[in-house]
Coordinates of C-alpha atoms in Angstrom, one line a residue:
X531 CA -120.4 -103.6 -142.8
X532 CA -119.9 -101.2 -140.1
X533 CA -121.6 -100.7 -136.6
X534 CA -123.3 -98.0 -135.9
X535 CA -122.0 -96.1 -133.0
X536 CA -124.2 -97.2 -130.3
X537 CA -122.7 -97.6 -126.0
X538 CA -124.5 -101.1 -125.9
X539 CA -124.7 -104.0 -128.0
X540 CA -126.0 -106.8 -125.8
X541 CA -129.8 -106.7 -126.6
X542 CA -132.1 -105.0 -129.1
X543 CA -135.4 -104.1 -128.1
X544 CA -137.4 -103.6 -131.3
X545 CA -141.1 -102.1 -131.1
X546 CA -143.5 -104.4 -132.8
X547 CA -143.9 -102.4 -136.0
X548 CA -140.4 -101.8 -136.6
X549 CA -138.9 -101.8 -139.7
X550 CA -135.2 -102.0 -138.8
X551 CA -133.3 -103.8 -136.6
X552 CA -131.1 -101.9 -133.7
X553 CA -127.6 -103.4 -133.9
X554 CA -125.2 -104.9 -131.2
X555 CA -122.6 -107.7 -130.5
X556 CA -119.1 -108.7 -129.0
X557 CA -115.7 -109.9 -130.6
X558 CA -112.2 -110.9 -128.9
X559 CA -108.7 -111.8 -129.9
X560 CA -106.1 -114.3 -129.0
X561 CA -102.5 -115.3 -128.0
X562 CA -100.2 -115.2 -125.3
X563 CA -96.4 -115.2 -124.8
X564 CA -94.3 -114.6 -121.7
X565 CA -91.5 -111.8 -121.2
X566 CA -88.5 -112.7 -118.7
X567 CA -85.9 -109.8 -118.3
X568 CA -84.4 -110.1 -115.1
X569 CA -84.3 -106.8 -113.4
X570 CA -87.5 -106.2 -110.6
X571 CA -88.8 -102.8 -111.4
X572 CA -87.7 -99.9 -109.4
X573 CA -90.2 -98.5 -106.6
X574 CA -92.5 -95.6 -108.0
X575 CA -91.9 -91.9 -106.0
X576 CA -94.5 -89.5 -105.3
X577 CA -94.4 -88.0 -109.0
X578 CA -94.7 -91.4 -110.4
X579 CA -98.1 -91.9 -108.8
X580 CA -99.7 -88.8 -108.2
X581 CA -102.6 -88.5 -105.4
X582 CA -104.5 -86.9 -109.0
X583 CA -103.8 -90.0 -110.4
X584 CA -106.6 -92.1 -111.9
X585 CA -106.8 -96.0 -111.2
X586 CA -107.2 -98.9 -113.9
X587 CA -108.0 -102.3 -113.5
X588 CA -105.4 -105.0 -114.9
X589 CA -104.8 -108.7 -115.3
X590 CA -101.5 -110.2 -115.0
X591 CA -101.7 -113.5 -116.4
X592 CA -98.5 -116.3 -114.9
X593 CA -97.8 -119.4 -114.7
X594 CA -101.5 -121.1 -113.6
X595 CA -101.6 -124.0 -110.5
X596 CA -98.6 -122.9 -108.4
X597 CA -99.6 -119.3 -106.6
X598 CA -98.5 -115.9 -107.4
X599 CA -95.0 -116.2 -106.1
X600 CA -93.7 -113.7 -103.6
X601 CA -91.2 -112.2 -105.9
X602 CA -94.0 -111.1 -108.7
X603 CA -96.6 -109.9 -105.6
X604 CA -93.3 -107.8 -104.5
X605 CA -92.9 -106.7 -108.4
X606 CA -96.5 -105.7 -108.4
X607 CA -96.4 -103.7 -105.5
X608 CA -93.2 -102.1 -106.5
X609 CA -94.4 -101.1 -110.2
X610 CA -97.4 -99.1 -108.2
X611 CA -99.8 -101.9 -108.2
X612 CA -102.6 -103.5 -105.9
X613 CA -103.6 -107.2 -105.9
X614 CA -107.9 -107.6 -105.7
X615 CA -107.8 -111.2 -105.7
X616 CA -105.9 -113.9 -107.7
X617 CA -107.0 -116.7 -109.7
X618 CA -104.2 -119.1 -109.0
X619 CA -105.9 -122.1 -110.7
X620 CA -105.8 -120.9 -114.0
X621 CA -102.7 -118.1 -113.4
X622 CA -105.0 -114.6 -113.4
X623 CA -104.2 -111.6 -111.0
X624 CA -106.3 -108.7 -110.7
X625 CA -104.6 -105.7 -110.3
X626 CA -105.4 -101.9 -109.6
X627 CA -102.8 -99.0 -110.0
X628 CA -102.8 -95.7 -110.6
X629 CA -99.3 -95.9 -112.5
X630 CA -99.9 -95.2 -116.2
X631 CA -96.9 -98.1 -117.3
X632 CA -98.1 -100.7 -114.9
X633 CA -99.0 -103.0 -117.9
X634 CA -95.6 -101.9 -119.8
X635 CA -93.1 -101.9 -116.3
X636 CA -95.1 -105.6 -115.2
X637 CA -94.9 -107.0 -118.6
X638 CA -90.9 -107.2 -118.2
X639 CA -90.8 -109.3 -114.7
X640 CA -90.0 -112.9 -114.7
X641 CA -92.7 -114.6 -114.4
X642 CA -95.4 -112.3 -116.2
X643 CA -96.6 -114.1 -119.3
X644 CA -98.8 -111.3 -120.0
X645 CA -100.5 -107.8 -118.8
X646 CA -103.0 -105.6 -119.8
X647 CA -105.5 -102.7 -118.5
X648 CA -108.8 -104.4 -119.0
X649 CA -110.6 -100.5 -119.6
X650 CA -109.6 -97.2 -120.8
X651 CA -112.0 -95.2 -118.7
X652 CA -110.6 -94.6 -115.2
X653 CA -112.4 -96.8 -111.9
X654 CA -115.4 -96.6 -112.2
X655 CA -116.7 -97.2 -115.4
X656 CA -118.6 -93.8 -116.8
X657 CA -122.1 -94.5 -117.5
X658 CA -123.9 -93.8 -121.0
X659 CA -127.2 -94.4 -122.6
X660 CA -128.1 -98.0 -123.1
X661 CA -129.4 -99.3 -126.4
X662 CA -133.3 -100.0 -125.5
X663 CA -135.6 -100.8 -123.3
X664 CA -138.1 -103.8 -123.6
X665 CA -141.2 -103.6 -125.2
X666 CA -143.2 -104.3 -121.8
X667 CA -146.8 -106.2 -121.9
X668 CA -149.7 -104.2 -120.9
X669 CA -152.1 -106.0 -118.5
X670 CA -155.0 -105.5 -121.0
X671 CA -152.2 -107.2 -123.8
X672 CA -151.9 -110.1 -120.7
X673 CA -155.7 -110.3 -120.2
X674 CA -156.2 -110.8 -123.9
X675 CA -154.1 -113.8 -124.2
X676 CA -156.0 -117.3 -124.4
X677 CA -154.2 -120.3 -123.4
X678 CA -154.4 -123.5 -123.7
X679 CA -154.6 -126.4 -121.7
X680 CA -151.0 -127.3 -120.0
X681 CA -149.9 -124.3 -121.4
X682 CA -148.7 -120.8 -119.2
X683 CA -150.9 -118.0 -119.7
X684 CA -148.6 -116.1 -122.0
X685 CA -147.0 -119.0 -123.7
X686 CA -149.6 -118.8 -126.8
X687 CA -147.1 -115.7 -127.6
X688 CA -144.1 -117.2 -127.5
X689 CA -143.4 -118.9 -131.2
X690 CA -140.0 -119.6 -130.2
X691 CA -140.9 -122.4 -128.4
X692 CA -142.3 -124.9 -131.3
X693 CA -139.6 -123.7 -133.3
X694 CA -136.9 -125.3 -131.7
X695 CA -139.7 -128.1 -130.8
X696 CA -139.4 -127.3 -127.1
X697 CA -143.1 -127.8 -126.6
X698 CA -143.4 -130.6 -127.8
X699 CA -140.0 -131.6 -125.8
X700 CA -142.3 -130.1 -122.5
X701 CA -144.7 -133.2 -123.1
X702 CA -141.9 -135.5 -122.8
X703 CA -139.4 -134.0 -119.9
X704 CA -138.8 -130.3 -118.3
X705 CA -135.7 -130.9 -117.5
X706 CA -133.7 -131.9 -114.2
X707 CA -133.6 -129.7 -111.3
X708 CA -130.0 -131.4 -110.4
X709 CA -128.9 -129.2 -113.6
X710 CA -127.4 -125.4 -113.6
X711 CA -127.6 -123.2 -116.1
X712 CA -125.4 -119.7 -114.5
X713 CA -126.5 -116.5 -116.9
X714 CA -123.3 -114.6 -116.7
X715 CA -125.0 -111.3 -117.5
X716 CA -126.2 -108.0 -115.6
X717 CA -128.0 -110.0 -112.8
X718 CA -131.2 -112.0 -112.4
X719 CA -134.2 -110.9 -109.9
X720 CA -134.4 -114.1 -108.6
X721 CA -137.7 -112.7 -107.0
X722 CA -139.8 -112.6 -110.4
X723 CA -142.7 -115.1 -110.0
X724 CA -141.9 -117.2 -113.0
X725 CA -137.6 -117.6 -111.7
X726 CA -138.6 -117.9 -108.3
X727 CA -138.9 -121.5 -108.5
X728 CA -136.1 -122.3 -110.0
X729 CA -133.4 -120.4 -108.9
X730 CA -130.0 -122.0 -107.8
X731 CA -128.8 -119.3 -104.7
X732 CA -126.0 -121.7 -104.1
X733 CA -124.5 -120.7 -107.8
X734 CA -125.2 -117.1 -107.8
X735 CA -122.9 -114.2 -107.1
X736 CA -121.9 -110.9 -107.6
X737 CA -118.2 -110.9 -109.9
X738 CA -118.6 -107.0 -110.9
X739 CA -115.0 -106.2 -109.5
X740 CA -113.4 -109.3 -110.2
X741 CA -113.7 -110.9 -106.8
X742 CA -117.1 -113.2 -105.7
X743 CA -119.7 -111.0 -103.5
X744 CA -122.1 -113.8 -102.3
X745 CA -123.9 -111.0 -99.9
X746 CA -127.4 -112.1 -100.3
X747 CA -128.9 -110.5 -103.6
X748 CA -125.8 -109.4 -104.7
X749 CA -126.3 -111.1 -108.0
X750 CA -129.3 -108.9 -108.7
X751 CA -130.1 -105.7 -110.8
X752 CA -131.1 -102.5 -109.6
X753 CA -133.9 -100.8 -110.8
X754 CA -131.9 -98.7 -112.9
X755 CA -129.7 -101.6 -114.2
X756 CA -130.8 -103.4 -117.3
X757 CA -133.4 -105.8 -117.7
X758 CA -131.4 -107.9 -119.9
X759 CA -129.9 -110.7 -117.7
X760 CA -133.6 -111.3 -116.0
X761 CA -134.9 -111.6 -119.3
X762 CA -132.2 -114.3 -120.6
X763 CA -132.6 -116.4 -117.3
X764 CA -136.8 -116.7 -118.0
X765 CA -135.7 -117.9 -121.3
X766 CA -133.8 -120.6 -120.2
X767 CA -135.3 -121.6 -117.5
X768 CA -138.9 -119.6 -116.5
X769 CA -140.9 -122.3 -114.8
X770 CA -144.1 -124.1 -116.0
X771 CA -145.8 -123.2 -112.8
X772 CA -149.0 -121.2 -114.3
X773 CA -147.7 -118.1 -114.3
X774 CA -146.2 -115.7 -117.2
X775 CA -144.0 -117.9 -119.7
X776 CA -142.3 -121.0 -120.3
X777 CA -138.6 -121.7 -120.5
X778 CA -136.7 -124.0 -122.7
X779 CA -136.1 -125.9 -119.9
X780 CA -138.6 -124.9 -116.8
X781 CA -137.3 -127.9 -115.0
X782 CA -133.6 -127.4 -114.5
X783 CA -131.9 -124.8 -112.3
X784 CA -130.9 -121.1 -113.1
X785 CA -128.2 -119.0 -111.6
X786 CA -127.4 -115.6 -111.6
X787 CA -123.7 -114.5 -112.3
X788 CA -123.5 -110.9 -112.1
X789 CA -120.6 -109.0 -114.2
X790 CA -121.6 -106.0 -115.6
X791 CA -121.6 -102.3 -114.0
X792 CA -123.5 -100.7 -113.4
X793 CA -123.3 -98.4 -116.5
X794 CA -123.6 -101.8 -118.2
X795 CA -119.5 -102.8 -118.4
X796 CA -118.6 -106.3 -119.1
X797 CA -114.7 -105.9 -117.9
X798 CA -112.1 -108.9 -118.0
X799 CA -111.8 -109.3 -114.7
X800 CA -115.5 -109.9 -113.8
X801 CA -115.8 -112.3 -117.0
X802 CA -112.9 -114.0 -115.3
X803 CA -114.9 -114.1 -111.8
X804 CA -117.6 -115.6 -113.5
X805 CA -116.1 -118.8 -115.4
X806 CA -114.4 -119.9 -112.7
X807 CA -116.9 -119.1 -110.2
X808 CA -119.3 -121.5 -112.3
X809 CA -116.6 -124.2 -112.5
X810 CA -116.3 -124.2 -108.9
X811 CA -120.1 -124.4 -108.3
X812 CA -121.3 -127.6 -110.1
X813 CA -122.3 -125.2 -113.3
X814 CA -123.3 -127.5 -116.5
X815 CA -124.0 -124.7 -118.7
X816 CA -123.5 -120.7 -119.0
X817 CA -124.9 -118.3 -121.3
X818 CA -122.7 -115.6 -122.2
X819 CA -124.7 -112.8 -124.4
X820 CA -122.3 -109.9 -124.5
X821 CA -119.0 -108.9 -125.8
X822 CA -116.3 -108.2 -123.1
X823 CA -115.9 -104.3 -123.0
X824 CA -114.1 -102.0 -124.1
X825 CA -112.7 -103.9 -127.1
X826 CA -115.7 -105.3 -129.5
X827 CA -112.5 -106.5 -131.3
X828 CA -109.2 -107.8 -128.9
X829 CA -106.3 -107.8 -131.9
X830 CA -102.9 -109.9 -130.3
X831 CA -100.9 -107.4 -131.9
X832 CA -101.4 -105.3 -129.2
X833 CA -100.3 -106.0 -125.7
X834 CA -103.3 -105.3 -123.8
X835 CA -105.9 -107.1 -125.3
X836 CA -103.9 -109.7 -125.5
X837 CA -103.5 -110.4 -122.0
X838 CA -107.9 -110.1 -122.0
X839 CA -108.0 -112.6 -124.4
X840 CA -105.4 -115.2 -122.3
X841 CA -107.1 -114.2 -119.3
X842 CA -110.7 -115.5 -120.5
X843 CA -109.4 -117.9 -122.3
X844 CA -107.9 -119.5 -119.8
X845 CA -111.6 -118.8 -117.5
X846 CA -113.7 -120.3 -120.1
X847 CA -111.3 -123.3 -120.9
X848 CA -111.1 -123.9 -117.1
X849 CA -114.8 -124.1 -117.0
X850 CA -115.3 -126.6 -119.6
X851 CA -112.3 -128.2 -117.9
X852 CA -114.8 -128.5 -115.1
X853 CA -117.5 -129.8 -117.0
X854 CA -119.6 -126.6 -118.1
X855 CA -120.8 -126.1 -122.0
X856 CA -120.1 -122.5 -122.3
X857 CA -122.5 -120.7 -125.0
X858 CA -122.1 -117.4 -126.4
X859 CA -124.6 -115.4 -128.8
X860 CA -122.7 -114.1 -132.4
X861 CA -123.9 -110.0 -131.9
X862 CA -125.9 -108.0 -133.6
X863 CA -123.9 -106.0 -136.6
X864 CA -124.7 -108.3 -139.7
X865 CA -121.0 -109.1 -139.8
X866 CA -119.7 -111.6 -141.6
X867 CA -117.6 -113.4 -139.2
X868 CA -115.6 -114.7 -141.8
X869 CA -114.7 -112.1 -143.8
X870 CA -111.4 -110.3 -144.4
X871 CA -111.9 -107.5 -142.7
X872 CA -114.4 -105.2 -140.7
X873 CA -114.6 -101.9 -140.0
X874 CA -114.9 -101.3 -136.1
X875 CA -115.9 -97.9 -135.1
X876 CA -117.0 -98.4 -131.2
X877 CA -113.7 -99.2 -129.5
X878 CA -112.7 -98.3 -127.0
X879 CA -116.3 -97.9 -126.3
X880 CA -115.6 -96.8 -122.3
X881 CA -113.5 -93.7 -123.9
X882 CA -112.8 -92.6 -127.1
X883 CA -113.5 -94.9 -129.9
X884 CA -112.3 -94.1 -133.4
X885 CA -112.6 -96.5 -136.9
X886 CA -110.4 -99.2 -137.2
X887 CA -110.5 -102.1 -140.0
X888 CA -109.2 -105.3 -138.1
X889 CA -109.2 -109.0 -139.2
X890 CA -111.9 -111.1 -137.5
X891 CA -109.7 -114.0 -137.8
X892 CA -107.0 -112.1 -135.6
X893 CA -109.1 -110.2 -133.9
X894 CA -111.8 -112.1 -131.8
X895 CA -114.4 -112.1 -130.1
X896 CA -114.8 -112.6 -126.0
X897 CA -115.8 -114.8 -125.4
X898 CA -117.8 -115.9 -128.8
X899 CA -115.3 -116.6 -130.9
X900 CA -112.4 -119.1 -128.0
X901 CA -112.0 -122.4 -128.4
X902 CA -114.8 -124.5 -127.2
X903 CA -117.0 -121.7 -126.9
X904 CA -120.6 -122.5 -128.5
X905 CA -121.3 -119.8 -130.9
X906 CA -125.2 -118.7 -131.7
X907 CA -126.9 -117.0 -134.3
X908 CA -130.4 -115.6 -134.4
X909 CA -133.2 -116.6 -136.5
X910 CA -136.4 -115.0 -136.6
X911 CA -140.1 -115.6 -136.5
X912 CA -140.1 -117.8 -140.3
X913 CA -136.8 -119.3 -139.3
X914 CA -134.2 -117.6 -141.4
X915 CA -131.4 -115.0 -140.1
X916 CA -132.4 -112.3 -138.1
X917 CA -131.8 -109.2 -139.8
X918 CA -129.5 -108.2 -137.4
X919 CA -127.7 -111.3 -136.8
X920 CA -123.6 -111.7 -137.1
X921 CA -122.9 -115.2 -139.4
X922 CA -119.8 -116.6 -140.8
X923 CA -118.6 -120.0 -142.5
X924 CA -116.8 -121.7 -139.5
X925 CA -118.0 -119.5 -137.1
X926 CA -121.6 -120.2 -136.4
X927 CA -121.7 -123.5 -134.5
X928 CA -125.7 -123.3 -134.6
X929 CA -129.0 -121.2 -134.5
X930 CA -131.8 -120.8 -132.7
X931 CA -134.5 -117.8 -132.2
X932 CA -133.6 -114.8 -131.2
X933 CA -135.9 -112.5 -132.9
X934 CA -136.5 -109.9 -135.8
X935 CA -139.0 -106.7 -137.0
X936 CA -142.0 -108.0 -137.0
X937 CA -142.0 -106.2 -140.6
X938 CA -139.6 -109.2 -141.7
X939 CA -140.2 -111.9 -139.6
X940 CA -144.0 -112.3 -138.6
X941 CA -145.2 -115.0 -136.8
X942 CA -148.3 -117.4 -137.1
X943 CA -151.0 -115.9 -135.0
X944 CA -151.8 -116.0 -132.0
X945 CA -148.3 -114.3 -131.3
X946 CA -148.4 -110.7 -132.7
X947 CA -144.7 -109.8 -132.2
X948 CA -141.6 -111.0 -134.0
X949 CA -139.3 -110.3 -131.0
X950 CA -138.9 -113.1 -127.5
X951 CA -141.3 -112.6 -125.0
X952 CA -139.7 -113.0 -121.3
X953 CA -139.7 -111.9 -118.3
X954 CA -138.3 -108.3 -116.8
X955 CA -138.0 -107.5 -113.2
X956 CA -140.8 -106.0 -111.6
X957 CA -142.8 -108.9 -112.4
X958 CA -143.2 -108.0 -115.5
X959 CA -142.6 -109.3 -118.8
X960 CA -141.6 -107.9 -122.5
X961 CA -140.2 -108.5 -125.7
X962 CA -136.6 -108.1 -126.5
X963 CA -134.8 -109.4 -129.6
X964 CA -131.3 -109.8 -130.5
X965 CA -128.4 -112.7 -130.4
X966 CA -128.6 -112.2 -126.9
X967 CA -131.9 -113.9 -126.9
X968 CA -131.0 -116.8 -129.2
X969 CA -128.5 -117.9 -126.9
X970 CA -130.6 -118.5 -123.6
X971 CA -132.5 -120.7 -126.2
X972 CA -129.3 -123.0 -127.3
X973 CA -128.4 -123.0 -123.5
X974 CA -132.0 -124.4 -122.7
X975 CA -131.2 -127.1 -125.4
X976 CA -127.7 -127.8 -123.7
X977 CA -129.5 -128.4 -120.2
X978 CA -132.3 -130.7 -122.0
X979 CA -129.3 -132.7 -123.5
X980 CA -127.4 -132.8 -119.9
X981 CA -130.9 -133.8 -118.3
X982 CA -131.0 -136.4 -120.5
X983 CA -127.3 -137.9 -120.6
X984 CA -126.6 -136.5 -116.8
X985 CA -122.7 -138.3 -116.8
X986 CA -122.0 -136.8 -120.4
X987 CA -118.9 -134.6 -120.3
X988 CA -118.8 -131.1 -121.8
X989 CA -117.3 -132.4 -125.1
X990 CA -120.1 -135.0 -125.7
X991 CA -122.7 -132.7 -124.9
X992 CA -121.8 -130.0 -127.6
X993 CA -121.7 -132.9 -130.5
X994 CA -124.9 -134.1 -129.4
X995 CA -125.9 -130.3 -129.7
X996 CA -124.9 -129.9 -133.4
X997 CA -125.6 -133.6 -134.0
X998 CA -129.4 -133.3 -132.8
X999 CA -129.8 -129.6 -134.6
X1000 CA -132.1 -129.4 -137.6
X1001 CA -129.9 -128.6 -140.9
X1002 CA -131.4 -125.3 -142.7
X1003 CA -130.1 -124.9 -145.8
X1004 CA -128.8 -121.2 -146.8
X1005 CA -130.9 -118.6 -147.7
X1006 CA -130.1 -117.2 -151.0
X1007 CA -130.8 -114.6 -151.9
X1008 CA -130.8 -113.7 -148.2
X1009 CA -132.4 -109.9 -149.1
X1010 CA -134.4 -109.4 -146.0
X1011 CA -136.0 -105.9 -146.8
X1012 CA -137.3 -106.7 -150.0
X1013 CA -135.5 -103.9 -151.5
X1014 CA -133.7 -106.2 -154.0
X1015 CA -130.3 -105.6 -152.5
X1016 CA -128.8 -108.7 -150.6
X1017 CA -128.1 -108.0 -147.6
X1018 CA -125.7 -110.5 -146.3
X1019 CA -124.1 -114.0 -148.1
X1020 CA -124.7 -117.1 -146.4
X1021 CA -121.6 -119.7 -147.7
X1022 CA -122.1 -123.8 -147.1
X1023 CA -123.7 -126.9 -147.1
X1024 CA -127.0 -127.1 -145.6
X1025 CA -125.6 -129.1 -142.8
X1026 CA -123.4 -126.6 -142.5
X1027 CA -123.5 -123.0 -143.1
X1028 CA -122.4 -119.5 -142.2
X1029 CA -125.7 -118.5 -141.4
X1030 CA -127.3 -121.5 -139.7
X1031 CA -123.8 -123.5 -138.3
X1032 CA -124.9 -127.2 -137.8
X1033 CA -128.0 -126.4 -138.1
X1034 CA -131.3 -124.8 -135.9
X1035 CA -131.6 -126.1 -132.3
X1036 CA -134.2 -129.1 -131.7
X1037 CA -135.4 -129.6 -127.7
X1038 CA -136.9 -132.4 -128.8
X1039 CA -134.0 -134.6 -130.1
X1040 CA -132.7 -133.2 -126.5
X1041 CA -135.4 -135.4 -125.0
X1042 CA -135.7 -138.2 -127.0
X1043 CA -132.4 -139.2 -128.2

């Protein structure tokens, strides 16, 4: 199937009559080898680098744990290049240069495993139009809401919660506030009543360039910055505190791990930032609902995304390393993650992007599709496949709500809409819907399942995650217009599938078991 030619793919905001599903998502690639020639590269002249020049960003990926030695920071300099910062732990340098064969010219030092430009667009990122905006609650749509007792005002709305049991989880445990979940995403408003309370300042940052800003706020959106990152931390973790909505898990801690531009970029090197930043500040769990730009596909048969995928790779690895359960959401084209090939028509999406038919099993997604990574599908309102929702046999670890049209999926009264409800800054809340929203709910299960086993290791965490989730069989036919056409093929077991993984998530195994 192919993706429609859209700038973002990260959330879909879907008014409540809807009959189609937007589309978005995020896919990566692997591998890694190291060049050694022997000559340094010759210093660049004037022509070489040009005061018309325009600058990239790069990684430079060496040997992790020992430093950048001397003689590949001399390299660097030589081949036209500036260091931003350097991740020595895991053997990541960030780079700018204005030299057009930095990458090529770098890639031949000893020393350099890898190199790559992490963009196409020249520093900064250009901006274009974003995929949607939230459907935003009224306060006459917030006045008519009736809760019950115990329960938020606007929690009657939100029917994701009893379908991954987490109300019933709620009467049991909220969670521990000694666990972190860091939404590595377009910021958080940390001031919004209902994430107030439970905002962890100590894990928050700003990693847009690459390199931690922890000036105060930094790790916030500005009004003209998506919603979206806002919106997933109030999933996870909104408090129970009478006010708006309810998280997964109001009782544990939420951080905000800022790494997208402001024209809404997800570049390498702030996805680097971000991984280890949260495994160097007592992280358990991040939620990762994007695809790392400008590649929705990294193939390692080329040299530059190559080096993207070793880069986070190496992040994400570190971080589990560490102890964090990194969880990613699947996107948003109805791929079939398992297939032989897809037609990608969106990359590069910061320049030019033209078609392209890759293989998903060589070309991955970042960071969905690394090893270790928890992968997430969406389901909707009756608890099959969001319409919208990527799948695959041996891709899909596990599902959890993330939404669909209301014309599909509609839920049991007294909700009205078949998209998440959450909250936006401003105050506010609205309805989003997407892959990007299912994961926030499988990261909420993760923190339940740390709360509970607070020594368990990253490893032992995951299986309890697919062990505890609820097997759904396949749908099939999965035609989810009614139009007599199936619309995607789920393959497996029904505690196993490529639409469902291990299974949907349960918050109340989290609890109890």
């Amino acid at each position: 199937m192919t993706a429609p030619r859209t700038r973002s793919r990260r959330v879909i905001a879907i008014p409540l009559g809807m009959a189609m599903a937007s589309a978005l998502a995020f896919l990566p690639n692997v591998n890694a080898s190291a060049a050694a020639p022997t000559a340094e590269p010759a210093p660049l002249s004037a022509a070489d680098v040009s005061a018309e020049a325009t600058p990239l960003s790069y990684v430079v990926n060496v040997r992790p744990g020992y430093g950048t030695s001397s003689y590949v920071k001399k390299a660097i300099a030589k081949a036209g290049g500036t260091i931003v910062t350097s991740y020595d732990q895991i053997g990541v340098i960030v780079v700018h240069s204005s030299n057009a064969d930095f990458a090529k010219t770098i890639r031949e030092v000893r020393g350099v495993q890898s190199a790559g430009s992490t963009r196409t667009a020249p520093l900064p990122a250009q901006s274009t139009t974003d995929v949607g905006t939230p459907k935003v609650l009224t306060s006459e749509q917030i006045a008519d809401v009736e809760a019950e007792a115990g329960q938020d005002p606007l929690e009657p709305l939100q029917w994701d919660l009893p379908a991954i049991k987490a109300d019933k989880a709620h009467e049991k445990t909220l969670g521990s506030d000694k666990v972190t979940v860091a939404v590595i995403d377009t910021g958080v408003d940390d001031t919004h009543p209902d994430i107030a309370p439970n905002f962890d300042r100590d894990a928050s940052v700003n990693c847009v360039t690459g390199k931690p800003d922890t000036t105060d706020g930094a790790w916030r959106p500005s009004a003209a910055e998506s919603p979206h990152g806002t919106h997933v931390a109030g999933e996870i973790a909104a408090a129970k505190n009478g006010v708006g909505v309810t998280g997964v898990a109001p009782g544990v801690k939420v951080s905000g791990i800022k790494v997208s531009t402001t024209a809404g970029f997800f570049y390498t090197e702030a996805v680097v930032c971000g991984f280890v930043w949260a495994a160097e500040h007592g992280v358990d769990v991040t939620n990762n609902s994007y695809y790392t730009d400008p590649w929705y596909f990294n193939c390692k048969d080329d040299p530059d995304q190559k080096a993207l995928v070793e880069a986070i790779t190496r992040a994400s690895k570190y971080a589990e390393k560490k102890g964090t359960v990194n969880v990613a959401a699947a996107g948003n084209e109805n791929y079939d993650l398992a297939a032989d090939e897809i037609t990608d028509p969106v990359s590069p999406n910061d320049s030019t992007p033209s078609d392209r038919v890759i293989d998903p099993s060589e070309c991955l997604d970042i960071p969905t599709q690394l090893p270790g990574v928890v992968t997430v599908a969406a389901t909707g309102a009756k608890g099959i496949k969001s319409s919208f929702s990527n799948h695959g046999l041996g891709v899909i670890d596990i599902a959890a709500p993330g939404g669909d049209s209301t014309a599909y999926q509609t839920p049991a009264p007294p909700a009205t809409s078949g998209l998440i409800l959450g909250p936006i800054p401003g105050g506010k809340w609205g309805y989003m819907a997407g892959t990007s929203m299912a994961s926030p709910h499988v990261a909420g299960v993760a923190a339940l399942i740390k709360s509970t086993h607070p020594k368990a290791p990253a490893s032992l965490v995951k299986a309890l995650l697919y062990a505890e989730a609820d097997a759904t069989a396949c749908t099939d036919p999965y035609d989810i217009n009614g139009d007599g056409k199936v619309d995607a093929v789920c393959e497996g077991p029904k505690n196993y599938n490529g639409f469902y993984g291990w299974g949907t998530a349960d918050a109340l195994d989290a609890v109890t078991k």
